[in-house]
Tab-separated table of C-alpha atoms in Angstrom:
chain	number	residue	atom	x	y	z
A	1	MET	CA	168.961	114.847	270.353
A	2	LYS	CA	168.303	111.761	272.450
A	3	LYS	CA	169.703	108.589	270.963
A	4	VAL	CA	167.604	105.453	270.444
A	5	ALA	CA	168.915	102.028	269.467
A	6	ILE	CA	166.531	99.632	267.749
A	7	ILE	CA	167.492	95.969	267.835
A	8	GLY	CA	166.228	94.248	264.708
A	9	SER	CA	164.817	95.577	261.448
A	10	GLY	CA	161.594	93.630	261.122
A	11	ILE	CA	158.558	95.607	260.004
A	12	ALA	CA	157.923	96.887	263.550
A	13	GLY	CA	161.554	97.921	264.021
A	14	LEU	CA	161.516	99.807	260.719
A	15	ALA	CA	158.242	101.565	261.534
A	16	SER	CA	159.531	102.471	264.997
A	17	ALA	CA	162.644	103.959	263.427
A	18	VAL	CA	160.545	106.158	261.134
A	19	ARG	CA	158.189	107.303	263.881
A	20	LEU	CA	160.986	108.120	266.323
A	21	ALA	CA	163.026	109.933	263.688
A	22	VAL	CA	159.981	112.074	262.883
A	23	LYS	CA	159.707	112.854	266.603
A	24	GLY	CA	163.278	114.168	266.599
A	25	TYR	CA	165.263	111.255	268.000
A	26	ALA	CA	168.632	110.161	266.635
A	27	VAL	CA	167.869	106.567	265.660
A	28	GLU	CA	170.255	103.726	264.906
A	29	VAL	CA	169.060	100.272	263.838
A	30	PHE	CA	171.183	97.198	264.508
A	31	GLU	CA	170.454	94.156	262.342
A	32	ALA	CA	172.204	90.791	262.577
A	33	ASN	CA	171.456	89.937	258.942
A	34	SER	CA	172.839	91.568	255.806
A	35	TYR	CA	169.382	92.895	254.883
A	36	THR	CA	166.458	94.665	256.505
A	37	GLY	CA	162.869	93.450	256.747
A	38	GLY	CA	163.053	90.385	258.983
A	39	LYS	CA	160.528	87.869	257.640
A	40	LEU	CA	159.481	90.413	255.009
A	41	THR	CA	162.275	89.784	252.533
A	42	GLU	CA	162.792	87.954	249.220
A	43	ILE	CA	164.793	85.230	247.501
A	44	ILE	CA	165.581	84.725	243.822
A	45	LEU	CA	166.177	81.248	242.377
A	46	GLU	CA	168.209	80.671	239.216
A	47	ASN	CA	168.038	84.410	238.501
A	48	LYS	CA	164.535	83.770	237.154
A	49	TYR	CA	162.060	83.186	239.976
A	50	ARG	CA	161.495	85.828	242.653
A	51	PHE	CA	159.665	84.996	245.891
A	52	ASP	CA	158.512	86.984	248.884
A	53	THR	CA	159.824	84.767	251.659
A	54	GLY	CA	157.353	85.549	254.433
A	55	PRO	CA	154.039	87.400	254.767
A	56	SER	CA	152.029	87.308	251.560
A	57	LEU	CA	148.692	88.927	252.449
A	58	PHE	CA	148.535	92.717	252.676
A	59	THR	CA	145.702	94.317	254.645
A	60	MET	CA	145.250	97.746	256.236
A	61	PRO	CA	147.745	99.490	253.925
A	62	HIS	CA	146.883	102.858	255.463
A	63	PHE	CA	149.211	101.971	258.332
A	64	VAL	CA	152.105	101.955	255.858
A	65	ASP	CA	150.868	105.107	254.134
A	66	GLU	CA	150.735	106.821	257.514
A	67	LEU	CA	154.497	106.469	257.948
A	68	PHE	CA	155.141	108.500	254.792
A	69	THR	CA	152.493	111.057	255.713
A	70	LEU	CA	154.057	111.557	259.151
A	71	ALA	CA	157.363	112.247	257.405
A	72	GLY	CA	155.714	114.871	255.193
A	73	GLU	CA	155.882	112.735	252.065
A	74	ASN	CA	153.288	111.481	249.620
A	75	PRO	CA	153.232	107.688	249.917
A	76	LYS	CA	152.159	107.339	246.290
A	77	ASP	CA	155.508	108.783	245.223
A	78	TYR	CA	157.230	105.708	246.659
A	79	PHE	CA	154.769	102.931	247.439
A	80	ASN	CA	151.708	101.777	245.515
A	81	TYR	CA	149.277	98.905	245.782
A	82	GLN	CA	146.042	97.719	244.244
A	83	LYS	CA	142.895	96.391	245.851
A	84	LEU	CA	142.107	92.781	245.027
A	85	ASP	CA	138.799	91.943	243.367
A	86	VAL	CA	139.214	88.306	244.404
A	87	PHE	CA	140.935	87.490	247.681
A	88	THR	CA	141.306	83.716	247.508
A	89	HIS	CA	140.585	80.729	245.284
A	90	TYR	CA	139.322	77.817	247.419
A	91	PHE	CA	139.594	74.141	246.477
A	92	TYR	CA	138.015	71.174	248.286
A	93	GLU	CA	138.819	67.480	247.893
A	94	ASP	CA	135.411	66.641	246.397
A	95	GLY	CA	136.047	68.988	243.461
A	96	THR	CA	134.190	71.994	244.851
A	97	ARG	CA	135.830	75.296	243.921
A	98	LEU	CA	134.859	78.845	244.750
A	99	LYS	CA	136.227	82.368	244.710
A	100	ALA	CA	136.209	84.784	247.638
A	101	PHE	CA	135.150	87.997	245.905
A	102	ALA	CA	135.936	91.318	247.562
A	103	ASP	CA	132.369	92.425	246.918
A	104	LYS	CA	130.535	90.821	249.828
A	105	ASN	CA	127.327	90.403	247.836
A	106	LEU	CA	129.147	88.638	244.996
A	107	PHE	CA	130.898	86.480	247.580
A	108	ALA	CA	127.621	85.640	249.326
A	109	ASN	CA	126.102	84.663	245.978
A	110	GLU	CA	129.153	82.542	245.147
A	111	VAL	CA	128.957	80.641	248.430
A	112	GLU	CA	125.229	80.131	248.018
A	113	GLU	CA	125.733	78.778	244.499
A	114	LYS	CA	128.749	76.550	245.242
A	115	LEU	CA	128.018	75.431	248.815
A	116	ASN	CA	124.249	75.825	249.022
A	117	GLU	CA	124.825	78.154	251.976
A	118	PRO	CA	122.126	80.862	252.184
A	119	LYS	CA	123.711	84.164	251.263
A	120	GLU	CA	121.984	85.783	254.246
A	121	ASN	CA	124.227	83.707	256.510
A	122	ILE	CA	127.347	85.139	254.880
A	123	LEU	CA	126.147	88.742	255.071
A	124	LYS	CA	125.062	88.306	258.683
A	125	PHE	CA	128.472	86.891	259.591
A	126	ILE	CA	130.311	89.772	257.910
A	127	GLN	CA	128.225	92.225	259.952
A	128	TYR	CA	129.085	90.280	263.119
A	129	SER	CA	132.809	90.453	262.237
A	130	GLU	CA	132.548	94.213	261.722
A	131	ARG	CA	130.869	94.636	265.110
A	132	ILE	CA	133.725	92.873	266.895
A	133	TYR	CA	136.213	95.072	265.040
A	134	LYS	CA	134.459	98.293	266.015
A	135	ILE	CA	134.318	97.297	269.690
A	136	THR	CA	137.906	96.085	270.030
A	137	ASN	CA	139.822	98.213	267.527
A	138	ARG	CA	140.603	101.258	269.652
A	139	VAL	CA	141.186	99.312	272.871
A	140	PHE	CA	143.244	96.298	271.866
A	141	MET	CA	145.019	97.465	268.725
A	142	HIS	CA	145.938	101.122	269.121
A	143	ASN	CA	146.809	101.475	272.797
A	144	SER	CA	148.880	99.869	275.491
A	145	LEU	CA	146.819	97.568	277.693
A	146	HIS	CA	149.336	98.148	280.468
A	147	LYS	CA	148.840	101.871	281.092
A	148	LEU	CA	146.077	103.239	283.319
A	149	LYS	CA	145.363	106.170	281.010
A	150	THR	CA	144.168	103.731	278.315
A	151	TYR	CA	141.247	102.735	280.531
A	152	LEU	CA	140.317	106.315	281.371
A	153	HIS	CA	139.721	107.277	277.758
A	154	PHE	CA	136.122	107.611	276.571
A	155	ASP	CA	136.632	105.242	273.595
A	156	THR	CA	137.988	102.591	275.953
A	157	LEU	CA	135.152	102.930	278.432
A	158	LYS	CA	132.669	102.729	275.571
A	159	SER	CA	134.305	99.544	274.300
A	160	ILE	CA	134.526	97.979	277.739
A	161	ALA	CA	130.776	98.462	278.139
A	162	GLN	CA	130.305	96.307	275.020
A	163	LEU	CA	132.867	93.569	275.701
A	164	HIS	CA	130.077	91.057	276.198
A	165	LYS	CA	129.443	91.404	272.449
A	166	ILE	CA	132.901	90.299	271.258
A	167	ASP	CA	132.119	86.574	271.591
A	168	SER	CA	135.084	85.648	273.784
A	169	PHE	CA	133.468	82.759	275.669
A	170	ARG	CA	133.108	80.260	272.831
A	171	THR	CA	135.595	79.041	270.276
A	172	MET	CA	135.805	80.338	266.752
A	173	HIS	CA	134.705	76.954	265.416
A	174	ASN	CA	131.653	76.784	267.678
A	175	ALA	CA	130.664	80.325	266.722
A	176	ASN	CA	131.053	79.572	263.036
A	177	LYS	CA	128.969	76.397	263.344
A	178	SER	CA	126.162	78.546	264.721
A	179	PHE	CA	126.225	80.777	261.618
A	180	PHE	CA	126.585	78.236	258.818
A	181	LYS	CA	124.925	74.969	257.896
A	182	ASN	CA	127.538	73.656	255.442
A	183	PRO	CA	130.760	72.300	257.038
A	184	LYS	CA	132.695	73.664	254.062
A	185	THR	CA	131.576	77.203	254.905
A	186	VAL	CA	132.551	76.650	258.538
A	187	GLN	CA	135.979	75.441	257.394
A	188	LEU	CA	136.396	78.480	255.148
A	189	PHE	CA	135.864	80.882	258.046
A	190	ASP	CA	137.706	78.701	260.571
A	191	ARG	CA	140.778	79.250	258.387
A	192	TYR	CA	141.059	82.848	259.577
A	193	ALA	CA	142.439	81.558	262.876
A	194	THR	CA	145.623	80.682	261.029
A	195	TYR	CA	146.201	84.350	260.209
A	196	ASN	CA	147.864	84.633	263.616
A	197	GLY	CA	148.890	81.019	264.086
A	198	SER	CA	145.863	79.960	266.122
A	199	ASN	CA	143.652	76.882	266.282
A	200	PRO	CA	139.969	77.555	265.452
A	201	TYR	CA	138.924	74.739	267.799
A	202	LEU	CA	140.655	76.470	270.727
A	203	THR	CA	140.943	80.188	269.998
A	204	PRO	CA	138.129	82.503	271.135
A	205	ALA	CA	135.560	83.616	268.584
A	206	THR	CA	136.770	87.180	269.111
A	207	LEU	CA	139.251	86.370	266.359
A	208	ASN	CA	136.318	86.451	263.971
A	209	ILE	CA	137.363	90.084	263.762
A	210	ILE	CA	139.834	89.010	261.053
A	211	PRO	CA	137.396	88.530	258.132
A	212	HIS	CA	136.388	92.176	258.505
A	213	LEU	CA	139.937	93.202	257.586
A	214	GLU	CA	139.282	91.709	254.153
A	215	TYR	CA	135.555	92.120	253.533
A	216	GLY	CA	135.191	95.412	255.373
A	217	ILE	CA	138.487	97.127	254.549
A	218	GLY	CA	140.011	95.085	251.740
A	219	ALA	CA	143.026	92.992	250.791
A	220	PHE	CA	145.721	94.483	248.569
A	221	TYR	CA	148.759	93.656	246.488
A	222	PRO	CA	151.818	95.944	246.701
A	223	LYS	CA	153.364	96.816	243.358
A	224	GLY	CA	156.569	94.789	243.158
A	225	GLY	CA	155.516	92.360	245.873
A	226	MET	CA	155.461	92.289	249.663
A	227	HIS	CA	159.201	92.869	249.809
A	228	GLU	CA	158.570	96.409	248.609
A	229	ILE	CA	156.939	97.222	251.955
A	230	SER	CA	160.115	96.696	253.961
A	231	GLN	CA	162.303	98.181	251.232
A	232	GLN	CA	160.340	101.409	250.980
A	233	ILE	CA	160.081	101.872	254.749
A	234	THR	CA	163.842	101.291	255.014
A	235	ALA	CA	164.438	103.928	252.324
A	236	LEU	CA	162.095	106.334	254.118
A	237	ALA	CA	163.952	105.818	257.400
A	238	LYS	CA	167.262	106.557	255.689
A	239	ARG	CA	165.871	109.780	254.203
A	240	LEU	CA	164.935	110.782	257.752
A	241	GLY	CA	168.514	110.258	258.913
A	242	VAL	CA	168.195	106.812	260.515
A	243	THR	CA	171.494	104.920	260.553
A	244	PHE	CA	171.443	101.203	259.751
A	245	HIS	CA	174.118	98.819	260.990
A	246	LEU	CA	173.798	95.547	259.054
A	247	ASN	CA	175.654	92.365	260.006
A	248	SER	CA	175.710	93.850	263.499
A	249	LYS	CA	174.457	91.369	266.055
A	250	VAL	CA	173.639	92.904	269.431
A	251	GLU	CA	175.202	90.845	272.203
A	252	GLU	CA	173.774	92.515	275.282
A	253	ILE	CA	171.518	95.295	276.503
A	254	VAL	CA	173.640	97.032	279.108
A	255	ILE	CA	171.889	97.799	282.395
A	256	ASP	CA	173.086	99.817	285.379
A	257	GLU	CA	170.884	100.155	288.458
A	258	ASN	CA	167.788	99.000	286.560
A	259	THR	CA	168.320	101.616	283.836
A	260	VAL	CA	169.285	100.938	280.227
A	261	LYS	CA	172.594	102.544	279.344
A	262	GLY	CA	173.112	101.190	275.847
A	263	ILE	CA	174.001	98.020	273.982
A	264	LYS	CA	177.047	95.895	273.315
A	265	VAL	CA	177.987	95.057	269.715
A	266	ASN	CA	181.207	93.237	268.780
A	267	LYS	CA	182.160	93.428	272.465
A	268	THR	CA	182.015	97.216	272.265
A	269	PHE	CA	179.698	99.260	274.472
A	270	LEU	CA	177.581	101.808	272.613
A	271	PRO	CA	175.701	104.337	274.790
A	272	PHE	CA	172.029	105.094	274.087
A	273	ASP	CA	169.339	106.922	275.996
A	274	LYS	CA	166.674	104.367	275.089
A	275	VAL	CA	166.636	100.895	273.554
A	276	VAL	CA	163.809	99.269	271.579
A	277	SER	CA	163.953	95.526	271.001
A	278	ASN	CA	162.268	94.274	267.844
A	279	MET	CA	163.838	90.908	268.593
A	280	ASP	CA	161.603	88.062	269.764
A	281	LEU	CA	160.772	88.534	273.421
A	282	VAL	CA	162.187	85.173	274.557
A	283	HIS	CA	165.538	85.743	272.880
A	284	THR	CA	165.635	89.352	274.082
A	285	TYR	CA	165.532	88.192	277.684
A	286	ARG	CA	167.498	84.962	277.377
A	287	LYS	CA	170.311	86.308	275.202
A	288	LEU	CA	170.471	90.070	275.736
A	289	LEU	CA	169.378	90.425	279.368
A	290	PRO	CA	171.088	87.520	281.148
A	291	HIS	CA	171.598	89.372	284.414
A	292	VAL	CA	168.042	90.513	285.152
A	293	ALA	CA	164.962	88.668	286.362
A	294	HIS	CA	162.946	87.230	283.470
A	295	PRO	CA	159.127	87.234	283.261
A	296	GLU	CA	159.028	83.447	283.239
A	297	LYS	CA	155.239	83.165	283.159
A	298	LEU	CA	155.082	85.184	279.955
A	299	LEU	CA	158.108	83.558	278.357
A	300	SER	CA	156.743	80.069	278.998
A	301	GLN	CA	153.384	80.673	277.291
A	302	PRO	CA	152.613	78.205	274.454
A	303	LYS	CA	153.858	79.424	271.097
A	304	SER	CA	151.966	79.907	267.859
A	305	THR	CA	152.376	77.620	264.895
A	306	SER	CA	155.266	77.891	262.484
A	307	ALA	CA	155.394	77.197	258.753
A	308	LEU	CA	156.967	74.879	256.244
A	309	ILE	CA	157.373	76.670	252.912
A	310	PHE	CA	158.414	75.288	249.547
A	311	TYR	CA	159.540	77.870	246.997
A	312	TRP	CA	159.017	76.246	243.613
A	313	GLY	CA	159.752	77.485	240.121
A	314	ILE	CA	156.937	75.974	238.037
A	315	SER	CA	157.309	75.467	234.272
A	316	LYS	CA	153.626	75.971	233.509
A	317	SER	CA	150.910	78.591	233.983
A	318	PHE	CA	147.643	77.637	235.704
A	319	SER	CA	144.616	79.730	234.828
A	320	GLU	CA	142.514	78.198	237.619
A	321	LEU	CA	144.886	79.586	240.265
A	322	GLY	CA	145.047	83.167	241.499
A	323	LEU	CA	147.311	85.204	243.742
A	324	HIS	CA	146.076	83.446	246.897
A	325	ASN	CA	144.921	79.817	246.797
A	326	ILE	CA	143.776	77.381	249.482
A	327	LEU	CA	143.537	73.616	249.034
A	328	PHE	CA	141.639	72.432	252.098
A	329	SER	CA	142.302	69.256	254.060
A	330	ASP	CA	139.456	66.777	254.160
A	331	ASP	CA	139.412	66.671	257.976
A	332	TYR	CA	140.260	70.077	259.442
A	333	GLU	CA	139.958	69.021	263.091
A	334	LYS	CA	142.349	66.108	262.552
A	335	GLU	CA	144.840	68.504	260.976
A	336	PHE	CA	144.683	70.888	263.925
A	337	ASN	CA	144.897	68.053	266.429
A	338	ALA	CA	148.263	67.169	264.912
A	339	LEU	CA	149.354	70.806	265.304
A	340	LYS	CA	147.975	70.851	268.850
A	341	ASN	CA	150.134	67.840	269.749
A	342	GLY	CA	153.055	69.994	268.704
A	343	VAL	CA	155.445	67.458	267.234
A	344	SER	CA	153.970	66.154	263.985
A	345	ILE	CA	152.380	67.207	260.682
A	346	ASP	CA	149.102	65.746	259.498
A	347	ASN	CA	149.379	63.678	256.317
A	348	ASP	CA	146.595	65.741	254.714
A	349	PRO	CA	147.504	69.374	255.448
A	350	THR	CA	145.673	72.414	254.147
A	351	ILE	CA	147.925	73.961	251.495
A	352	TYR	CA	148.335	77.652	250.747
A	353	ILE	CA	149.796	78.658	247.370
A	354	ASN	CA	150.830	82.252	246.688
A	355	ILE	CA	151.739	83.157	243.085
A	356	THR	CA	152.924	86.759	242.733
A	357	SER	CA	153.721	86.314	239.035
A	358	LYS	CA	149.945	86.577	238.518
A	359	PHE	CA	150.372	90.301	239.289
A	360	THR	CA	154.096	90.832	238.692
A	361	PRO	CA	154.911	88.823	235.537
A	362	SER	CA	158.638	89.470	235.904
A	363	ASP	CA	158.665	87.266	239.018
A	364	ALA	CA	158.817	84.227	236.702
A	365	PRO	CA	159.748	83.520	233.056
A	366	ASP	CA	157.014	83.666	230.411
A	367	GLY	CA	154.654	80.719	230.736
A	368	HIS	CA	156.076	79.866	234.170
A	369	GLU	CA	154.980	80.693	237.733
A	370	ASN	CA	156.617	81.219	241.124
A	371	TRP	CA	154.839	79.104	243.720
A	372	PHE	CA	155.143	79.916	247.414
A	373	VAL	CA	153.636	76.748	248.910
A	374	MET	CA	153.021	76.764	252.668
A	375	ILE	CA	151.537	74.472	255.283
A	376	ASN	CA	151.095	75.129	258.986
A	377	VAL	CA	153.448	73.136	261.212
A	378	PRO	CA	154.271	73.106	264.939
A	379	ALA	CA	156.977	75.303	266.372
A	380	ASN	CA	160.447	73.767	266.574
A	381	LYS	CA	160.833	71.522	269.604
A	382	GLY	CA	163.638	69.382	268.297
A	383	GLN	CA	161.563	67.224	265.937
A	384	ASP	CA	163.234	65.211	263.197
A	385	TRP	CA	162.565	67.940	260.648
A	386	ASP	CA	164.447	66.277	257.815
A	387	LYS	CA	162.094	63.288	258.049
A	388	LEU	CA	159.001	65.455	258.523
A	389	ILE	CA	159.899	67.662	255.550
A	390	THR	CA	160.459	64.667	253.252
A	391	GLU	CA	157.077	63.197	254.190
A	392	ALA	CA	155.261	66.547	254.002
A	393	ARG	CA	156.762	67.368	250.601
A	394	GLU	CA	155.441	64.113	249.169
A	395	ASN	CA	151.996	64.652	250.716
A	396	VAL	CA	151.821	68.230	249.432
A	397	ILE	CA	152.827	67.269	245.888
A	398	ASN	CA	150.356	64.400	245.826
A	399	LYS	CA	147.500	66.563	247.119
A	400	ILE	CA	148.103	69.387	244.630
A	401	SER	CA	148.447	66.860	241.803
A	402	ARG	CA	145.202	65.188	242.820
A	403	ILE	CA	143.130	68.373	243.172
A	404	LEU	CA	144.462	70.068	240.025
A	405	ASN	CA	144.625	66.784	238.087
A	406	ILE	CA	148.270	67.217	237.106
A	407	ASP	CA	151.666	65.589	237.656
A	408	LEU	CA	153.152	68.424	239.695
A	409	LYS	CA	156.610	66.862	240.045
A	410	SER	CA	157.183	67.191	236.318
A	411	PHE	CA	156.711	70.985	236.515
A	412	ILE	CA	159.022	71.753	239.481
A	413	VAL	CA	162.241	73.122	237.976
A	414	CYS	CA	163.871	74.609	241.095
A	415	GLU	CA	163.282	74.625	244.825
A	416	ASP	CA	164.177	76.173	248.138
A	417	ILE	CA	162.723	75.249	251.532
A	418	LEU	CA	162.094	77.265	254.686
A	419	ASP	CA	161.344	75.353	257.892
A	420	PRO	CA	160.977	76.322	261.583
A	421	ARG	CA	164.697	75.813	262.251
A	422	LYS	CA	165.677	78.266	259.526
A	423	ILE	CA	162.949	80.720	260.552
A	424	GLU	CA	164.384	80.781	264.066
A	425	SER	CA	168.004	81.111	262.958
A	426	ARG	CA	167.291	83.832	260.386
A	427	THR	CA	164.766	85.923	262.330
A	428	SER	CA	165.405	85.017	265.994
A	429	SER	CA	161.750	83.959	266.298
A	430	TYR	CA	161.748	81.612	269.288
A	431	GLN	CA	161.167	78.014	268.110
A	432	GLY	CA	160.384	79.458	264.691
A	433	ALA	CA	156.916	80.475	265.897
A	434	LEU	CA	155.544	83.025	263.456
A	435	TYR	CA	153.440	85.056	265.887
A	436	GLY	CA	155.095	84.707	269.296
A	437	ASN	CA	152.747	83.394	271.961
A	438	SER	CA	149.689	81.427	270.918
A	439	SER	CA	146.283	83.127	270.903
A	440	ASN	CA	144.430	79.938	271.844
A	441	ASN	CA	143.172	81.534	275.036
A	442	LYS	CA	140.432	84.085	275.673
A	443	PHE	CA	142.870	86.103	277.764
A	444	ALA	CA	145.623	86.020	275.124
A	445	ALA	CA	145.438	89.763	274.457
A	446	PHE	CA	146.290	90.392	278.106
A	447	LEU	CA	149.013	87.731	278.241
A	448	ARG	CA	151.314	89.476	275.781
A	449	HIS	CA	154.272	91.413	277.110
A	450	PRO	CA	153.740	95.181	277.256
A	451	ASN	CA	155.603	97.477	274.868
A	452	PHE	CA	157.794	98.677	277.723
A	453	SER	CA	159.635	97.159	280.664
A	454	LYS	CA	158.010	97.648	284.025
A	455	LYS	CA	161.320	97.008	285.814
A	456	LEU	CA	163.992	98.433	283.533
A	457	LYS	CA	163.872	102.114	282.724
A	458	ASN	CA	164.259	103.160	279.064
A	459	LEU	CA	163.710	99.647	277.663
A	460	TYR	CA	160.904	99.136	275.120
A	461	PHE	CA	159.609	96.366	272.864
A	462	CYS	CA	157.870	96.124	269.492
A	463	GLY	CA	157.005	93.366	267.049
A	464	GLY	CA	154.894	90.257	266.803
A	465	SER	CA	155.927	88.721	270.129
A	466	VAL	CA	154.552	91.623	272.200
A	467	HIS	CA	151.328	93.632	272.289
A	468	PRO	CA	149.184	93.795	270.174
A	469	GLY	CA	150.416	90.724	268.251
A	470	GLY	CA	151.775	89.289	265.024
A	471	GLY	CA	151.097	90.064	261.375
A	472	ILE	CA	151.960	93.220	259.449
A	473	PRO	CA	149.096	95.467	260.662
A	474	LEU	CA	149.574	94.611	264.343
A	475	CYS	CA	153.353	94.942	264.100
A	476	LEU	CA	152.923	98.403	262.591
A	477	LEU	CA	150.576	99.287	265.448
A	478	SER	CA	153.066	97.974	267.998
A	479	ALA	CA	155.556	100.462	266.542
A	480	LYS	CA	153.015	103.264	266.988
A	481	ILE	CA	152.303	102.290	270.596
A	482	THR	CA	156.002	101.955	271.407
A	483	SER	CA	157.037	105.267	269.838
A	484	ASP	CA	154.188	107.040	271.611
A	485	LEU	CA	155.290	105.578	274.940
A	486	ILE	CA	158.860	106.752	274.361
A	487	SER	CA	157.807	110.305	273.537
A	488	ASP	CA	155.263	110.643	276.370
């Protein structure tokens, strides 16, 4: 059996471990932390309030199911989830509120009623989003863009012939303005750019593919919370014979004559036939490959946004809130201009609140809720984060209090905070960027590092900092692409 070392146990590293074990490789995973899952983990405050620390939206669950099926297991025996009837509760400063129903006709009617936006505009946009998905899905998401055989496949050639239809030459915001007459509707769909840390005023309209993931395929809630995804994949990998080394920081990828020979952990050389890095691309090169030439052009690409997250135990239940909630800023462009400048946080940020106790009551005491409260912030470039966090916390509390007509401070009984510095130190995400390189460029899909090294034999990459990108579905697909490349 050929031996494969996987550096890092984020969702892509875990999925790679499963896929390679199924293919007959002897797989060992090396994780610097004491737990698996990377950003997809949990914290518990005061033994009462449980929080998923990172990703909170679950789409395309069939990619998780597929891992169990490949292993010859029934995913329902280990991992279950339910489809959401309502994706998001939206709140605007002028008191407007609406629900994003999973049923596109109900949603279109809701938007027409609340925003006076003709429902035909919504349905037409959803069809447009589906078209982009169908054209790009097989090319950009399931295959390496850096192998000739990808472009010789019939599906690829068919997609290439339709690339003029994916709306890559105008921004998402400009495209959305052409569909909708109400600025609030434009803002609602502009928000999808943030799903991969992008700016709707800069990123190509091709990213309007994202709404289809919800309205065409669905959004889901995993039983037990998002943390269950990483936990169940870890358990599956162990059943397949994968060995996990926790608290085991890899110090170097050992190279001899441009060929990977293994890794160094605790100053000890461990031989492996192949190495897969699930570590952020920048840190992989800077820290683990100090003696080889680095792809500086790729490494120096602008990074995606990061996040500032407040985990609050709340001593009250709010019937007007759901699992996913958005409190919009009054001036979206001003907010993104602050992010674009890269060093500050707008004083009126859009706020996302995730409350898993709506679906898993045990995540908070009776009559209480667990609030995951997040705003988008720039990546870490040495800002005075203590000052920024203090100011942002006050602005966030004041905005929530104003929109919900409450005194929020009086209901916060415990707190933890995650900022870009901690994200970088805990997950090795360069500058705390959540999605690696920014996608604010129409060529972004081609500017991501391939899932293999073109110069170093037997070295591979997976995760959000390489092709096809960040977020749970794309990370799972990066694991598929990487494992397929290894077994070719």
